[in-house]
Tab-separated table of C-alpha atoms in Angstrom:
chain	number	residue	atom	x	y	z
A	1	UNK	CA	0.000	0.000	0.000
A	2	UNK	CA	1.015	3.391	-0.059
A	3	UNK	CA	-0.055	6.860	0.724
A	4	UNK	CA	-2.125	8.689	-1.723
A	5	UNK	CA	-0.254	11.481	-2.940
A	6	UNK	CA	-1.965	14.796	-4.162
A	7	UNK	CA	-1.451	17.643	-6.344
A	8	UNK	CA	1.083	20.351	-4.260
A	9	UNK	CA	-0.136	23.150	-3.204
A	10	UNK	CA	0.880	26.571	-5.190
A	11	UNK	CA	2.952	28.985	-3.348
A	12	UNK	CA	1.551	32.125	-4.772
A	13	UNK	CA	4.106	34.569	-5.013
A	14	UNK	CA	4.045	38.082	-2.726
A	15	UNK	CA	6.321	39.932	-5.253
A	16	UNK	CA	3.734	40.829	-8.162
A	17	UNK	CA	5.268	44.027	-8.124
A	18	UNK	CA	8.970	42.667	-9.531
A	19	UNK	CA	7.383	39.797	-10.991
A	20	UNK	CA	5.927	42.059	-14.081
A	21	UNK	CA	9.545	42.992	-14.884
A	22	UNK	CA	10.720	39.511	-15.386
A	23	UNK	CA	10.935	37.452	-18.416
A	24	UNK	CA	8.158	34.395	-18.511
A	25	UNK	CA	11.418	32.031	-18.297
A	26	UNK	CA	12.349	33.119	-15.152
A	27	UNK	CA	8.944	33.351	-14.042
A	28	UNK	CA	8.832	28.933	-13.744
A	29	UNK	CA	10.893	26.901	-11.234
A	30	UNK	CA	13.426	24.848	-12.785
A	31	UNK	CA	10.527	21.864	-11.960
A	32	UNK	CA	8.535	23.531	-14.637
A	33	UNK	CA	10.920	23.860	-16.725
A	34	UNK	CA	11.042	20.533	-18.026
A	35	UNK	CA	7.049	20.708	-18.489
A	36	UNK	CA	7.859	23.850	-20.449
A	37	UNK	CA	9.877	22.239	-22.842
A	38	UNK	CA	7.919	18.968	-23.045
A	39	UNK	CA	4.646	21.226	-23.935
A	40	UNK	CA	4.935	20.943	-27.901
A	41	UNK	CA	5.832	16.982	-27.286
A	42	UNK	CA	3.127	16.476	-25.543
A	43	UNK	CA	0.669	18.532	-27.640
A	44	UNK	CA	1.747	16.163	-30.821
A	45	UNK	CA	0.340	13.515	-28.502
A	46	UNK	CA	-2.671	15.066	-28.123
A	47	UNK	CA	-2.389	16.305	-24.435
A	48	UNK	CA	-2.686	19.717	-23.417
A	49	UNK	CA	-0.342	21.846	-20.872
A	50	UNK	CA	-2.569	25.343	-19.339
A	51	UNK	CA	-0.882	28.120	-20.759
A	52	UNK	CA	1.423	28.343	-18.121
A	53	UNK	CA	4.076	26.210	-20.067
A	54	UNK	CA	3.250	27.275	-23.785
A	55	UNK	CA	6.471	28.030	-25.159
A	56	UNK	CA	5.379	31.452	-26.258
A	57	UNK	CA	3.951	31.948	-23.066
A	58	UNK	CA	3.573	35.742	-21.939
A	59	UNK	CA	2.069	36.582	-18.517
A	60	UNK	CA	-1.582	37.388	-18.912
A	61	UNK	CA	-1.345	39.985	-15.930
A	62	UNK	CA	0.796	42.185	-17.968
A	63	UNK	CA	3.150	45.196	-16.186
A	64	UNK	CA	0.077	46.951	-14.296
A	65	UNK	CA	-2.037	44.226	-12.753
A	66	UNK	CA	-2.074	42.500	-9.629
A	67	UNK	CA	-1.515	38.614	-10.546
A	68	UNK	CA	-3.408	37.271	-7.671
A	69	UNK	CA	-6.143	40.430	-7.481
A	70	UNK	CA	-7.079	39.116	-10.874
A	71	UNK	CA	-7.040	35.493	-10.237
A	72	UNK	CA	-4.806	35.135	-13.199
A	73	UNK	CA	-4.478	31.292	-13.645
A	74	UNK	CA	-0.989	31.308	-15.463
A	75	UNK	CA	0.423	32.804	-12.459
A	76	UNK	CA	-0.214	29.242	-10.355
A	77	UNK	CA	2.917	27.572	-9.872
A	78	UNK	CA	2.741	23.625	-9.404
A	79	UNK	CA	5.869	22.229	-7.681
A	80	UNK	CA	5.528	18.571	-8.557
A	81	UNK	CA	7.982	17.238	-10.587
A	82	UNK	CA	6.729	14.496	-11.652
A	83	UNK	CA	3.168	14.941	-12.202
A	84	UNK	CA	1.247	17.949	-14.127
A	85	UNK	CA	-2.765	18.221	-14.953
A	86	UNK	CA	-3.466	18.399	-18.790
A	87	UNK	CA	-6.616	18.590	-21.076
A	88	UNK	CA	-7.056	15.537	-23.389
A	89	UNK	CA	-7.702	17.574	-26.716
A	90	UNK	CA	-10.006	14.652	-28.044
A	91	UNK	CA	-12.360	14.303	-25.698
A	92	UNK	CA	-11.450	17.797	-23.423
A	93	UNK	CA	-11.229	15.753	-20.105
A	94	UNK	CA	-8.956	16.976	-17.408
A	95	UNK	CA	-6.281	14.030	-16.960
A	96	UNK	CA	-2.903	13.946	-14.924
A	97	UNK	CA	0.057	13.565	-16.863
A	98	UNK	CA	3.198	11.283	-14.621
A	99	UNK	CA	6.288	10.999	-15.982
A	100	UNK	CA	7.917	7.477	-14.520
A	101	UNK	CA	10.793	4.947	-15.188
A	102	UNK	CA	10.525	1.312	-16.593
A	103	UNK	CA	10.752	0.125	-13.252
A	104	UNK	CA	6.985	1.805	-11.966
A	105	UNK	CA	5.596	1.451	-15.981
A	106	UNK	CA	6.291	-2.261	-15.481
A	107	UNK	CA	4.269	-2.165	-12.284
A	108	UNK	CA	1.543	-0.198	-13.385
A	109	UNK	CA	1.249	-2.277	-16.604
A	110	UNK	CA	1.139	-5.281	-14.722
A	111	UNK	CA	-1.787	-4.171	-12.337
A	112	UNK	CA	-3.577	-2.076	-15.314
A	113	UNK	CA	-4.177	-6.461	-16.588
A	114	UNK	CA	-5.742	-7.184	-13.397
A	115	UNK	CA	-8.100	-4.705	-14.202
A	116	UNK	CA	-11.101	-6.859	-14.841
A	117	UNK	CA	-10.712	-8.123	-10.895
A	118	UNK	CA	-13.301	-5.653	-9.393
A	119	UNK	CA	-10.967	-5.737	-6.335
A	120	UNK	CA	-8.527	-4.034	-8.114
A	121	UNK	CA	-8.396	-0.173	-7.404
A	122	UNK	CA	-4.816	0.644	-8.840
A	123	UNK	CA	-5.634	3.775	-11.174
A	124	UNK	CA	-6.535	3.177	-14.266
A	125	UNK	CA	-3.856	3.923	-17.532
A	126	UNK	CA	-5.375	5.571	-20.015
A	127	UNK	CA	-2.052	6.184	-22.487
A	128	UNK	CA	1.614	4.955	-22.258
A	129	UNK	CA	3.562	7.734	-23.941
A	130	UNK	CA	7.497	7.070	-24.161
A	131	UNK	CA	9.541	10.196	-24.258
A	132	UNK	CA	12.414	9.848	-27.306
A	133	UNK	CA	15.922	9.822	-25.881
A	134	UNK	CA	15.109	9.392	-22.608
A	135	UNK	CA	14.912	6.612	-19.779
A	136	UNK	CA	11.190	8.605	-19.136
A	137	UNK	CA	7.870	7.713	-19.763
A	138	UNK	CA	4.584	9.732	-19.829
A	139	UNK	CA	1.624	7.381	-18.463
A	140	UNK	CA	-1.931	9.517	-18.602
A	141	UNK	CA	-3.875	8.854	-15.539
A	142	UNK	CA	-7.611	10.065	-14.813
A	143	UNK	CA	-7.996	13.029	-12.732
A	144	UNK	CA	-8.141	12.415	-9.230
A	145	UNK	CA	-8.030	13.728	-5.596
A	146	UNK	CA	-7.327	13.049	-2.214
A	147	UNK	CA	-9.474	10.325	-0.804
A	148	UNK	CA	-10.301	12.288	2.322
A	149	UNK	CA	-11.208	15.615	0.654
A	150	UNK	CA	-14.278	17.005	0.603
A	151	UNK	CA	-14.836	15.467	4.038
A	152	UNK	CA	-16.400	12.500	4.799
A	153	UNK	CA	-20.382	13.299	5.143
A	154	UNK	CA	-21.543	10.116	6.953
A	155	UNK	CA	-20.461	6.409	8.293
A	156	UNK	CA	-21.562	4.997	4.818
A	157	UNK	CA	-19.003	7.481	3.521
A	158	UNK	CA	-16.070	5.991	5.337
A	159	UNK	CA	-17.133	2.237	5.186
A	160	UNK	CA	-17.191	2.763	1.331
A	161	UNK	CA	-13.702	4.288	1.340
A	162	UNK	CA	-12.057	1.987	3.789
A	163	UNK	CA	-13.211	-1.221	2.195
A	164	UNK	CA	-12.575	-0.551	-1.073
A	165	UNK	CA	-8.992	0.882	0.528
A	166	UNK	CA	-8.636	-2.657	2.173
A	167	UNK	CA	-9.970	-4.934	-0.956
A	168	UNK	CA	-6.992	-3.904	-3.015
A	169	UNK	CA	-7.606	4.167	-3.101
A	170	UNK	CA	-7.244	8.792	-4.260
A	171	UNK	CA	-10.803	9.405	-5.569
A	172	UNK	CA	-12.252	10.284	-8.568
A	173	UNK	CA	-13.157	13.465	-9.319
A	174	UNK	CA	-15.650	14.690	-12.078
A	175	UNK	CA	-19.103	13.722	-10.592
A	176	UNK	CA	-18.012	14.537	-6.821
A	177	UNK	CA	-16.904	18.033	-8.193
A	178	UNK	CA	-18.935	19.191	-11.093
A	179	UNK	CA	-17.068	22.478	-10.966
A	180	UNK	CA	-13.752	21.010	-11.001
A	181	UNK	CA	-10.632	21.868	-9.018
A	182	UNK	CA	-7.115	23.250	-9.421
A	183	UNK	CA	-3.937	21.210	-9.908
A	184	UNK	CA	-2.311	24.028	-7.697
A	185	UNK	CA	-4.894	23.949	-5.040
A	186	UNK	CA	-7.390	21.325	-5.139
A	187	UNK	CA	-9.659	22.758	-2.432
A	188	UNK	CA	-11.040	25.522	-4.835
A	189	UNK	CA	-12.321	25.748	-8.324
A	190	UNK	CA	-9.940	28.599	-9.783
A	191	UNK	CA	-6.649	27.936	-8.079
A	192	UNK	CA	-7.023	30.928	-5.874
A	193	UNK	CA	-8.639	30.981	-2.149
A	194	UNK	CA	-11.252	33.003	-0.470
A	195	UNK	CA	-14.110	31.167	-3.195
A	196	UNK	CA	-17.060	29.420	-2.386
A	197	UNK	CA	-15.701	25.433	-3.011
A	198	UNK	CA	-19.069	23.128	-3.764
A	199	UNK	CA	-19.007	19.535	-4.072
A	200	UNK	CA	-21.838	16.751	-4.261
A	201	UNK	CA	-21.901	14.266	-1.052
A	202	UNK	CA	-20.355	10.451	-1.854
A	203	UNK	CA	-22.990	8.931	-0.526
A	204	UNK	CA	-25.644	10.714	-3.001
A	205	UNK	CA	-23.774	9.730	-6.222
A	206	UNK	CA	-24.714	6.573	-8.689
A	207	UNK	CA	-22.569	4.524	-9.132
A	208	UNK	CA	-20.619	5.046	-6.197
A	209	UNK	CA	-17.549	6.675	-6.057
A	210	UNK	CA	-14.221	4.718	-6.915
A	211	UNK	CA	-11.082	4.920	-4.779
A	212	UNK	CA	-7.652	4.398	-6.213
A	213	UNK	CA	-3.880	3.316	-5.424
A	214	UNK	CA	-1.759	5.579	-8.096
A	215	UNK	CA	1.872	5.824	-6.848
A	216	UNK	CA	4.323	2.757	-6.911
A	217	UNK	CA	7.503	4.622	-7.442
A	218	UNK	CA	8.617	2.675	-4.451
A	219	UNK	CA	6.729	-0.222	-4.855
A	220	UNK	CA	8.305	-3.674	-5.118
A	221	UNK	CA	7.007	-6.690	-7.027
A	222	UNK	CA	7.691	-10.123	-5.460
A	223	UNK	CA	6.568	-13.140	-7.962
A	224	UNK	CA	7.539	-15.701	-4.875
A	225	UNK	CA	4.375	-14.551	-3.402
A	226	UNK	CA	3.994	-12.512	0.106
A	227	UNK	CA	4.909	-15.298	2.275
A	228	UNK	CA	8.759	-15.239	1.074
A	229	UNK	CA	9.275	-11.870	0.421
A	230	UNK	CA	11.633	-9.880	2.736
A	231	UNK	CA	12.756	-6.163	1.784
A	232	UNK	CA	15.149	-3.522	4.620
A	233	UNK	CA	14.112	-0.298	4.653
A	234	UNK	CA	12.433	2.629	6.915
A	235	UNK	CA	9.457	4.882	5.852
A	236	UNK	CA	9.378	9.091	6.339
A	237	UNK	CA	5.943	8.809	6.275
A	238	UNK	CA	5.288	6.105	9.043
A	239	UNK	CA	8.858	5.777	10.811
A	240	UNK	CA	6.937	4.406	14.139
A	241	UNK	CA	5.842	1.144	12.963
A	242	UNK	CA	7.580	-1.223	14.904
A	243	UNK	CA	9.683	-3.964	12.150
A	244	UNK	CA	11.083	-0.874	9.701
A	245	UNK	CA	14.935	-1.720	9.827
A	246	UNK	CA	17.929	-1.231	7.372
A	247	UNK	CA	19.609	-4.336	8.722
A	248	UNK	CA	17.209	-6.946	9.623
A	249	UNK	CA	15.138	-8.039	6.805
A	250	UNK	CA	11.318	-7.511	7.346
A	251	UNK	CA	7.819	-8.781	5.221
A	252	UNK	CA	6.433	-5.711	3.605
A	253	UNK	CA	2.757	-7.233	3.531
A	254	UNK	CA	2.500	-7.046	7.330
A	255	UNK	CA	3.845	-3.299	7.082
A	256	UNK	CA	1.132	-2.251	3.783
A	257	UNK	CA	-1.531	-3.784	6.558
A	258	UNK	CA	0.561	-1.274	9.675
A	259	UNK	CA	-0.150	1.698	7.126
A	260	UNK	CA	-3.688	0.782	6.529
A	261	UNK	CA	-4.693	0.825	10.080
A	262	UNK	CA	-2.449	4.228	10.953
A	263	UNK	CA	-4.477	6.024	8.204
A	264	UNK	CA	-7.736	4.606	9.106
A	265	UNK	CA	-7.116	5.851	12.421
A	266	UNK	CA	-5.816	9.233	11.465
A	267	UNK	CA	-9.697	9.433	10.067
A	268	UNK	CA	-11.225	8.020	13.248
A	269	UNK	CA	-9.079	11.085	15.039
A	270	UNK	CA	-10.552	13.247	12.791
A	271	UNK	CA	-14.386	12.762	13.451
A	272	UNK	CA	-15.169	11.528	16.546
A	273	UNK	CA	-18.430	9.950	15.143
A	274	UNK	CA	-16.354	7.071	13.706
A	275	UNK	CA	-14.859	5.837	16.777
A	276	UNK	CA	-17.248	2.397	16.680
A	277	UNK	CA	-14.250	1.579	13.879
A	278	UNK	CA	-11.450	1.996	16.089
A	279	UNK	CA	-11.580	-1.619	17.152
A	280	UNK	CA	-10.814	-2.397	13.458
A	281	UNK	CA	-7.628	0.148	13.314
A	282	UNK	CA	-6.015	-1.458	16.397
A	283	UNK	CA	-6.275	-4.778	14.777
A	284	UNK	CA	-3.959	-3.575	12.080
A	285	UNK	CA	-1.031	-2.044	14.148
A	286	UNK	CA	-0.584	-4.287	16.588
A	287	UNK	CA	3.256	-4.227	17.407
A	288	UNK	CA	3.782	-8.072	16.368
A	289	UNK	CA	3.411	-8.661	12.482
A	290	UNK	CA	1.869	-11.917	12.436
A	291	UNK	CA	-0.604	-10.784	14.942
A	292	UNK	CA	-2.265	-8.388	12.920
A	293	UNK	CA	-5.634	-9.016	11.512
A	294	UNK	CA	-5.089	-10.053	7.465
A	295	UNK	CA	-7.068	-7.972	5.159
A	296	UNK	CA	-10.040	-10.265	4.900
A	297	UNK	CA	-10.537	-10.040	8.789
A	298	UNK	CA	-10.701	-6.251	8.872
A	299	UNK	CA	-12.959	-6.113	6.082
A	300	UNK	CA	-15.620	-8.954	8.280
A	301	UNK	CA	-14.259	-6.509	10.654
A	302	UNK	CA	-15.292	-3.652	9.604
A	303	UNK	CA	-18.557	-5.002	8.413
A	304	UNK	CA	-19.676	-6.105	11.680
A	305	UNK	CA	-19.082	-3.258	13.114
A	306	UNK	CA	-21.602	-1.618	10.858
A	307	UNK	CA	-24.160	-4.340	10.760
A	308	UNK	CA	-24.517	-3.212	14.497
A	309	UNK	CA	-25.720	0.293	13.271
A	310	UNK	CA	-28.784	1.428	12.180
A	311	UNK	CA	-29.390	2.377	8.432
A	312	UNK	CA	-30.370	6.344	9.667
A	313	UNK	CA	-27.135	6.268	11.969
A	314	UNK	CA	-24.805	5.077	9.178
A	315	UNK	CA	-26.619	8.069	6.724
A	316	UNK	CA	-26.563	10.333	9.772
A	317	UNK	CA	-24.293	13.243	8.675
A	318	UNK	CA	-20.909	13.440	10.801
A	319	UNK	CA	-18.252	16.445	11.513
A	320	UNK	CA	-14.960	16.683	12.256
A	321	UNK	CA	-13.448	18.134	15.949
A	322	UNK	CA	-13.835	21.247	15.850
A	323	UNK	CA	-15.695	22.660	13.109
A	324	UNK	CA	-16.860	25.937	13.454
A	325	UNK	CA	-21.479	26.186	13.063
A	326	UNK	CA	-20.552	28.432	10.147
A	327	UNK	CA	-19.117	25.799	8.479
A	328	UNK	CA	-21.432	23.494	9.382
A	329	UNK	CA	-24.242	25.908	8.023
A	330	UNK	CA	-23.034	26.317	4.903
A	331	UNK	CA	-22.375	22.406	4.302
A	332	UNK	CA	-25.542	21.354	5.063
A	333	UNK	CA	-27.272	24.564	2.735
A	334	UNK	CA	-24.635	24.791	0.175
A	335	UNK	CA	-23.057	21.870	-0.067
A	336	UNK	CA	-19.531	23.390	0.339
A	337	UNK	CA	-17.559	26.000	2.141
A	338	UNK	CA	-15.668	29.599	1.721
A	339	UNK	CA	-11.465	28.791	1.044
A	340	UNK	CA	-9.671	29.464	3.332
């Protein structure tokens, strides 16, 4: 398993007033840089880069106005490397452009077969695109988001999520937002805060929403099977969990089933209405691998503990600590909130 990643978050720049003096090539990071100069590449293709990284690109602000007063959206930086948003000229759907090696394309080709398994929630690959002359390759990807964001509106909401997330999740975007959102900041519409952000509920969409794994730049595949395979290594993300070691060789399995119960209970923390489900968390980070629940006990799990519930409390609409009644009121009459 690992953590969904999501678009990075622009740093919008305080010095619009030097900024209009500068040529549009020093305007982008050295990151964009090499999005700049893949932009007529990719075009051929038949993907799109925002205007941001057109080669004649000139800032649509101009000398006079404010970049960010005007909500100008080629003055959004995105700081991901490795990932950009793009329109697909044919059928003008947002996608998500990832450049990887051979070593995740292998990977993601590999689980893209599976595909007809309707346990499988790796992301979808829409286009391979090798880039000439280089060990690179563009894979097009559907546009997603966090799985946590908008919030969670019910218990329904978070049993859908965590057992597709433990069957084998970031979430699809285009019925859940009908507005859209920005690569640069995916909490508004435009790419610039202070906006109303709207969204539709999970639980009121047909077919229900789908959850996906999309990164495996560190992922590892082990033909033997899980029962042989042994890896050393730590984690940044989740350095606490207890086997990690760059010595003694661990199973990675138990650790993907560690994660999975630290980021269900990282939810639980976050609305107290969902602690019923803690019982199925600590059953996936207990301290001694091969006591941990397997997958297919969290998920009976996880059902049993919302068997016990009523259909109305499962629906029943739940917050997270500490929400303000402003927000609340204009969730529940709006569907959304003001950015922040």
């Amino acid at each position: 398993m690992t953590l969904i990643p999501t678009p990075m978050r622009s740093e919008k720049s305080t010095l619009s007033g030097t900024l209009s003096e500068s040529s549009p090539t020093q305007l982008l990071t050295r990151r964009e840089q090499f999005w700049a100069e893949s932009y007529e590449f990719l075009l051929s293709r038949g993907y799109q880069l925002r205007p941001r990284y057109h080669p004649e690109w000139a800032p649509s602000w101009g000398p006079k106005r404010n970049p960010i007063q005007h909500e100008c959206d080629d003055f959004l930086t995105s700081y991901n490397t490795n990932a950009l948003d793009a329109l697909c000229i044919k059928d003008k759907q947002k996608v998500v452009l990832k450049r990887v090696n051979g070593k995740e394309l292998k990977i993601l080709r590999h689980l893209d077969a599976l595909r007809s398994d309707a346990r499988n929630h790796t992301i979808p690959l829409l286009d391979v695109i090798p880039f000439p002359g280089t060990e690179w390759t563009f894979v097009v990807m559907p546009y997603c988001r966090r799985f946590n964001s908008p919030p969670f509106h019910c218990r329904d909401e978070f049993v859908d999520a965590m057992t597709q997330y433990i069957e084998n999740m970031v979430i699809e975007e285009s019925r859940l937002i009908p507005k859209g959102s920005h690569w640069c900041d995916p909490d508004s519409h435009s790419g610039f805060s202070g906006h109303f952000f709207s969204w539709k509920n999970r639980c009121s969409l047909r077919p229900a929403v789908q959850y996906y794994y999309i990164d495996f730049g560190l992922s590892k595949h082990f033909p033997g099977g899980k029962e042989s395979a042994r890896i050393t290594a730590t984690l940044r993300t989740f350095p606490m969990i207890p086997e990690l070691s760059l010595t003694v060789p661990y199973n990675p399995f138990y650790v993907d089933v560690f994660q999975l119960g630290l980021a269900m209970s990282r939810i639980i923390d976050v609305y107290p209405a969902l602690e019923d489900f803690r019982i199925v968390a600590a059953s996936l980070t207990v301290d001694e691998p091969h006591a941990r629940a397997t997958l297919e006990d969290a998920l009976l799990q996880l059902n049993c503990v919302c068997d016990q519930m009523s259909p109305s409390l499962r629906r029943k609409r739940i917050w997270e600590k500490g929400i303000t009644r402003w927000k609340k009121v204009t969730r529940i009459v709006f569907n959304g909130q003001w950015g922040e």
